[in-house]
Short mmCIF file of C-alpha atoms and ligand atoms in Angstrom, two decimals:
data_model
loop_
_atom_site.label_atom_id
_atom_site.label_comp_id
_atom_site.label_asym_id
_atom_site.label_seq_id
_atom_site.Cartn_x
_atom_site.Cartn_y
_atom_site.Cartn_z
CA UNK A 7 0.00 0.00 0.00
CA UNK A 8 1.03 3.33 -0.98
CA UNK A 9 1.19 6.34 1.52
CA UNK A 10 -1.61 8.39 0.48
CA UNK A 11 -1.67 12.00 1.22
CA UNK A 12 -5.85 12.29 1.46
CA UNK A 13 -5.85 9.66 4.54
CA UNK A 14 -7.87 10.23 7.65
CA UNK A 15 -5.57 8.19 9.27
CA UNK A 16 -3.95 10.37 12.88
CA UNK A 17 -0.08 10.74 12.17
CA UNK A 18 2.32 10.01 15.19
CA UNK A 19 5.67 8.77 15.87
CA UNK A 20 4.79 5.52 13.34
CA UNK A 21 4.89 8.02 10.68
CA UNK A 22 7.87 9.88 11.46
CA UNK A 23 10.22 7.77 8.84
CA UNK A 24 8.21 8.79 6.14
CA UNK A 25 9.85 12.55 6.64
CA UNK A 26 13.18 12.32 6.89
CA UNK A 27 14.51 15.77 5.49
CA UNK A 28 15.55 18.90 6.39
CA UNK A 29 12.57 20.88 4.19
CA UNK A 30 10.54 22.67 6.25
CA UNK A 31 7.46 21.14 5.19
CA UNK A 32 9.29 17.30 6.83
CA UNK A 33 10.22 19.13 10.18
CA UNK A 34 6.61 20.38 10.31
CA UNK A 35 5.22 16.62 9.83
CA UNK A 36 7.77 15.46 12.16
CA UNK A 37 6.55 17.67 14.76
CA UNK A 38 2.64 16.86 14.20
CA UNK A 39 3.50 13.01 14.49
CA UNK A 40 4.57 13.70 17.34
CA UNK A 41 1.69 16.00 18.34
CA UNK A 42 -0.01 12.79 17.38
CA UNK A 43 -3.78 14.01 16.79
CA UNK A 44 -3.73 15.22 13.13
CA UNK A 45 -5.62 13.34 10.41
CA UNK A 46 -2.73 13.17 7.74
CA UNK A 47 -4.68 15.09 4.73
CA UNK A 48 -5.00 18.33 7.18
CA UNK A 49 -1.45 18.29 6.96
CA UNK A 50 -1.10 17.85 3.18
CA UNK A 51 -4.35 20.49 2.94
CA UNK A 52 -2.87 23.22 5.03
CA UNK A 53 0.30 23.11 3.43
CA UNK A 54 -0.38 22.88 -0.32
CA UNK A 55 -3.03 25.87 0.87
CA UNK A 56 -0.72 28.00 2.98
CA UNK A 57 2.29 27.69 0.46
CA UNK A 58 -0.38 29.27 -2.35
CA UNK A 59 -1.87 32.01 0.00
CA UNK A 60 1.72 33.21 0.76
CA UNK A 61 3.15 33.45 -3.11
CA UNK A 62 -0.32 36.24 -3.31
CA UNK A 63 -0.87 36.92 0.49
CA UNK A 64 1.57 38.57 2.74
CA UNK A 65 1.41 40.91 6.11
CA UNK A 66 -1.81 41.23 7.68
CA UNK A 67 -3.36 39.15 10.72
CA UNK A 68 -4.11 36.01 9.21
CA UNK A 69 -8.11 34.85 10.49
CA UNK A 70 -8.65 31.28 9.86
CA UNK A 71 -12.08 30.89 9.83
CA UNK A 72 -13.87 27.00 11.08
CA UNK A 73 -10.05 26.60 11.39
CA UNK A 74 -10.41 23.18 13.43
CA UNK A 75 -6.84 22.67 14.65
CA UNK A 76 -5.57 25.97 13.72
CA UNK A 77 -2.59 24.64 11.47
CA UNK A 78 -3.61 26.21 8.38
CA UNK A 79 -2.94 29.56 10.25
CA UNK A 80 0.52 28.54 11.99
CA UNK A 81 1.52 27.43 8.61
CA UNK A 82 1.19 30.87 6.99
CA UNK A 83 3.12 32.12 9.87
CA UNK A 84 5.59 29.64 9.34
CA UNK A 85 6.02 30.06 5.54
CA UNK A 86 5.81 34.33 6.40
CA UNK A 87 7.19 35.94 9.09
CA UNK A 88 5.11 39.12 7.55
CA UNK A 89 2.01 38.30 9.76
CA UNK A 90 1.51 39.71 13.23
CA UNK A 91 -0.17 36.68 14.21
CA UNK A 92 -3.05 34.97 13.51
CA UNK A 93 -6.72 34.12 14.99
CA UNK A 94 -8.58 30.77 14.90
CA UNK A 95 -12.19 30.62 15.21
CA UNK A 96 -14.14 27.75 15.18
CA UNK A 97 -17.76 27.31 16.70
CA UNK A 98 -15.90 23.42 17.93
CA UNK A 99 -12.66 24.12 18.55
CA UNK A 100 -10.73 20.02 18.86
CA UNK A 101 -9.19 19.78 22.34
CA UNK A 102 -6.50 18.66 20.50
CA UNK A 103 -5.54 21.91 18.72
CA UNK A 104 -4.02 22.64 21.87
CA UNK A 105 -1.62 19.55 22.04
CA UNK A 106 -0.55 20.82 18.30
CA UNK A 107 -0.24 24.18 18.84
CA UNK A 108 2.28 23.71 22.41
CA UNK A 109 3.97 20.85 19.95
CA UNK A 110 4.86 23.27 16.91
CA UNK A 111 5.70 26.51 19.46
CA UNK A 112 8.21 23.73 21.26
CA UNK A 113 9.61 23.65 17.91
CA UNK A 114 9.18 27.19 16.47
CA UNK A 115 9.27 29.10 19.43
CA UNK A 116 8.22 32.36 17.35
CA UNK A 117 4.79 30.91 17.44
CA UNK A 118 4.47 31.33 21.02
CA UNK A 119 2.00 34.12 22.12
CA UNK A 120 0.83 34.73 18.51
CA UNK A 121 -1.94 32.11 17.70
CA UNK A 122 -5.04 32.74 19.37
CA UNK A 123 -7.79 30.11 19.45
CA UNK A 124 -11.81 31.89 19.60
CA UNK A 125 -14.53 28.90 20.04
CA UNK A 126 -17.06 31.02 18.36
CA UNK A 127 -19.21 31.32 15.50
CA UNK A 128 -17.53 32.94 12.39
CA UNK A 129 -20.32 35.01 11.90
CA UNK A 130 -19.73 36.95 14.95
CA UNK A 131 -15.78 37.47 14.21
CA UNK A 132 -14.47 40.71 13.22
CA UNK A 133 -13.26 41.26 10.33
CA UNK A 134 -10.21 44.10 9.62
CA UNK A 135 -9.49 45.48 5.69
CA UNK A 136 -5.71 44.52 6.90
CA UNK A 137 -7.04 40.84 7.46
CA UNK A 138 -5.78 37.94 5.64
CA UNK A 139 -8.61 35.37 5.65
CA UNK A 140 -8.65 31.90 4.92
CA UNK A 141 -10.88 28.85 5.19
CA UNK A 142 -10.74 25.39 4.52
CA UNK A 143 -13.24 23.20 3.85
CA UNK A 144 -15.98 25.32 5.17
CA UNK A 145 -18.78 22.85 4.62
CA UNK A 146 -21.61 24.31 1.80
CA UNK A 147 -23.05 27.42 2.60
CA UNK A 148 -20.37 28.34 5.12
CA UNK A 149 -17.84 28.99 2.61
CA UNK A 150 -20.42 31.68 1.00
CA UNK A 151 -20.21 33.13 4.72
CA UNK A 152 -16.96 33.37 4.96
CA UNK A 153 -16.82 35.03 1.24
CA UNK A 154 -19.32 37.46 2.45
CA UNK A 155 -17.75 38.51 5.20
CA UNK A 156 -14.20 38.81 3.86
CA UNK A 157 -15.88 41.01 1.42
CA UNK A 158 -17.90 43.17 3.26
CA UNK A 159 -14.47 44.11 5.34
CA UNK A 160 -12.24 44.22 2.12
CA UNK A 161 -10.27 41.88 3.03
CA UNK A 162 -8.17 39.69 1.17
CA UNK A 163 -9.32 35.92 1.15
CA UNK A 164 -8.44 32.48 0.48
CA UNK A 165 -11.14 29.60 0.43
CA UNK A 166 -10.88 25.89 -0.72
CA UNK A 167 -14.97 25.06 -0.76
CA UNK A 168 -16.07 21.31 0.17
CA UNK A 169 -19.13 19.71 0.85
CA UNK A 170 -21.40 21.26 -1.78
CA UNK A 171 -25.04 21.73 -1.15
CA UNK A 172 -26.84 22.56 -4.38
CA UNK A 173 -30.33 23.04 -2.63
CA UNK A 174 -29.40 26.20 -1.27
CA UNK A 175 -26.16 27.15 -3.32
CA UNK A 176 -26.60 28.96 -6.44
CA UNK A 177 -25.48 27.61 -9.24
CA UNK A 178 -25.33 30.27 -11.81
CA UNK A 179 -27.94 27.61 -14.05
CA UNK A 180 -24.80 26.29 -15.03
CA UNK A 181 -25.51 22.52 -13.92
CA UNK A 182 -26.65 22.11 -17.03
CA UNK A 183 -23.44 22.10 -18.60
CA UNK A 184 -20.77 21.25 -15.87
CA UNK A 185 -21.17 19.35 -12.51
CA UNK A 186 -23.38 21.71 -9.90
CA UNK A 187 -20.26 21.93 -7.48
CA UNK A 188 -18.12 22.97 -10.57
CA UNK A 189 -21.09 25.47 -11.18
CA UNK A 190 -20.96 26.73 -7.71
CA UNK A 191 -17.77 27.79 -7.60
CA UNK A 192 -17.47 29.56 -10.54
CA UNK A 193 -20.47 31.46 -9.40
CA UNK A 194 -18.54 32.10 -5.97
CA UNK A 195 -15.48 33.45 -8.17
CA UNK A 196 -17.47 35.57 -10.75
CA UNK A 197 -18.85 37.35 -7.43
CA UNK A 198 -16.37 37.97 -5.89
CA UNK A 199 -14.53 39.46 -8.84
CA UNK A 200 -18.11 41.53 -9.47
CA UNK A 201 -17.84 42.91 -5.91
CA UNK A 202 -14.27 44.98 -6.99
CA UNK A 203 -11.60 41.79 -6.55
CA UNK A 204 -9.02 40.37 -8.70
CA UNK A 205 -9.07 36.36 -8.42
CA UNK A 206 -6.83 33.68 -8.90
CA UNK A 207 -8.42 30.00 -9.43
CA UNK A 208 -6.08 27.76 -8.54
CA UNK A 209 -5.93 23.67 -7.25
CA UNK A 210 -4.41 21.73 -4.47
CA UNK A 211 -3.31 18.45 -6.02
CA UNK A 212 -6.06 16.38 -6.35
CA UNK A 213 -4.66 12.94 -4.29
CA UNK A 214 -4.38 15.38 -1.24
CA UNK A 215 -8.34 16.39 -1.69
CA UNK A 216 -10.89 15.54 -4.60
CA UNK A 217 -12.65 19.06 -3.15
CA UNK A 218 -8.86 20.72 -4.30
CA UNK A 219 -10.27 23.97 -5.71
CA UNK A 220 -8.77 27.11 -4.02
CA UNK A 221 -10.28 30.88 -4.71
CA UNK A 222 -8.03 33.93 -3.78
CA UNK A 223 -8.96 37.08 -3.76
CA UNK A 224 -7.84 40.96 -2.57
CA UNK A 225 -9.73 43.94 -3.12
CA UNK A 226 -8.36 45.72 -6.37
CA UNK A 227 -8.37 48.67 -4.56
CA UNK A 228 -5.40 47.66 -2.28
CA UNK A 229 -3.37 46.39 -5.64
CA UNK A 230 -0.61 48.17 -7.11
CA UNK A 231 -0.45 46.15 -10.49
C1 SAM B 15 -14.61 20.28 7.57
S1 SAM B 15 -14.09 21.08 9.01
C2 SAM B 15 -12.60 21.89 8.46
C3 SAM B 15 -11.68 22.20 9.58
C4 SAM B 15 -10.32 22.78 9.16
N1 SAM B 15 -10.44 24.01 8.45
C5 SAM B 15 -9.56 21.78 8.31
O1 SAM B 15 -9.32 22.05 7.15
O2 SAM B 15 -9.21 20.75 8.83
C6 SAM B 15 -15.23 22.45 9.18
C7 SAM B 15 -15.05 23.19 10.48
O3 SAM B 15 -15.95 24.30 10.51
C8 SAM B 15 -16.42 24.44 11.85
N2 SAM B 15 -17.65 25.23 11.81
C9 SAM B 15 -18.88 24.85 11.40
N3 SAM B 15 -19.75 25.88 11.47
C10 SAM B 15 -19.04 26.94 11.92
C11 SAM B 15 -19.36 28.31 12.19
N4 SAM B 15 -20.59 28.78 12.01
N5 SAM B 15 -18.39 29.12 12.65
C12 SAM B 15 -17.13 28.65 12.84
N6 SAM B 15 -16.76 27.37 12.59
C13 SAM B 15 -17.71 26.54 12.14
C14 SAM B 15 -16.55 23.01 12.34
O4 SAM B 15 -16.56 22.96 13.74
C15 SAM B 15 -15.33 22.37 11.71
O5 SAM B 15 -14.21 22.42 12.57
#
């Protein structure tokens, strides 16, 4: 059996052969088998996300919104010092994102005192022009919230969309000719770009996630192309 990237599967010590180099991105695996609570693909899904956020994306608290364990946003800070630091909010916050979080500010000691963890609904966060937000795998409809409310504050934002729910997501009356999640995302990206944004479509590589499409966006306002 190969080792697949999209596994469920927790990574610990077991795993820790499989990363045996001095990249960054192997220390940082190293250090969440030993945190020992991660399902491998949020690894391979905050990574392949945070690397792409950063090449657009830099300064700015980063606000990772239904951010689960929070690695997503210690990533960016990882990859970019340029952040102040960065706020997770999640209405069901895993006990466990503590365990990670005191593993990788062991390691990175920079990280101490600059992640802060908010069990709350991201509908209630607030949201700063300066912000850099991010979300992945906001199930359905959240990801339209999280959209929303990046755009409403003008903030740049980053979203990779799962868990489509075409009774209540509009798509475009494009189903017609490609499949309704497809449909639904374009939609997401033509409104965003409507509401004064330049976008960038990208992907995640499809054997971390099958639901691999990332949107990025910053208000054209704050460009200087
Ligand atoms: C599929 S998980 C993704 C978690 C994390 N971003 C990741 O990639 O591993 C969706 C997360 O959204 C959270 N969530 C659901 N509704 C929410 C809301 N209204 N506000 C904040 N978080 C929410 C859930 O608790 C869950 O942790």
């Amino acid at each position: 059996m190969g080792f697949s990237p999209s596994s469920r599967g927790r990574l610990t010590d077991y795993d820790l052969g499989r990363f045996p180099g001095d990249s960054l991105f192997d220390r940082l695996a190293r250090e969440v088998c030993h945190a020992g609570c991660l399902p491998r693909k949020e690894l391979y899904e905050a990574w392949e996300t945070a690397r792409r956020v950063r090449r657009l994306f830099r300064g700015g608290r980063v606000l990772d919104l239904g951010g689960g364990h929070g690695l997503l946003a210690q990533v960016m800070l990882l990859l970019d010092d340029s952040s102040p630091g960065a706020l997770v909010v999640d209405t069901a916050l895993p006990p466990s994102s503590a365990t990670l979080h005191e593993v990788l500010a062991a390691a990175w000691p920079r990280l101490s005192g600059r992640i802060t963890f908010e069990s709350a609904s991201l509908e209630t966060v607030v949201i700063a022009p300066t912000d850099i937000v991010v979300s992945v795998h906001a199930c359905g409809r959240l990801t339209d919230v999280v959209l929303d409310r990046a755009a409403a504050a003008r903030a740049r934002v980053a979203v990779l969309p799962c868990c489509h729910d075409l009774d209540v997501s509009d798509d475009g009356d494009l189903a017609g000719w490609v499949d309704g999640p497809l449909a639904v995302d374009v939609v997401r990206a033509v409104r965003l770009k409507e509401q004064g944004y330049r976008i960038w479509t990208q992907s995640i590589p499809a054997d971390v996630t099958p639901k691999n499409r990332l949107l990025l966006g910053a208000p054209r306002e704050g460009l200087h192309e």
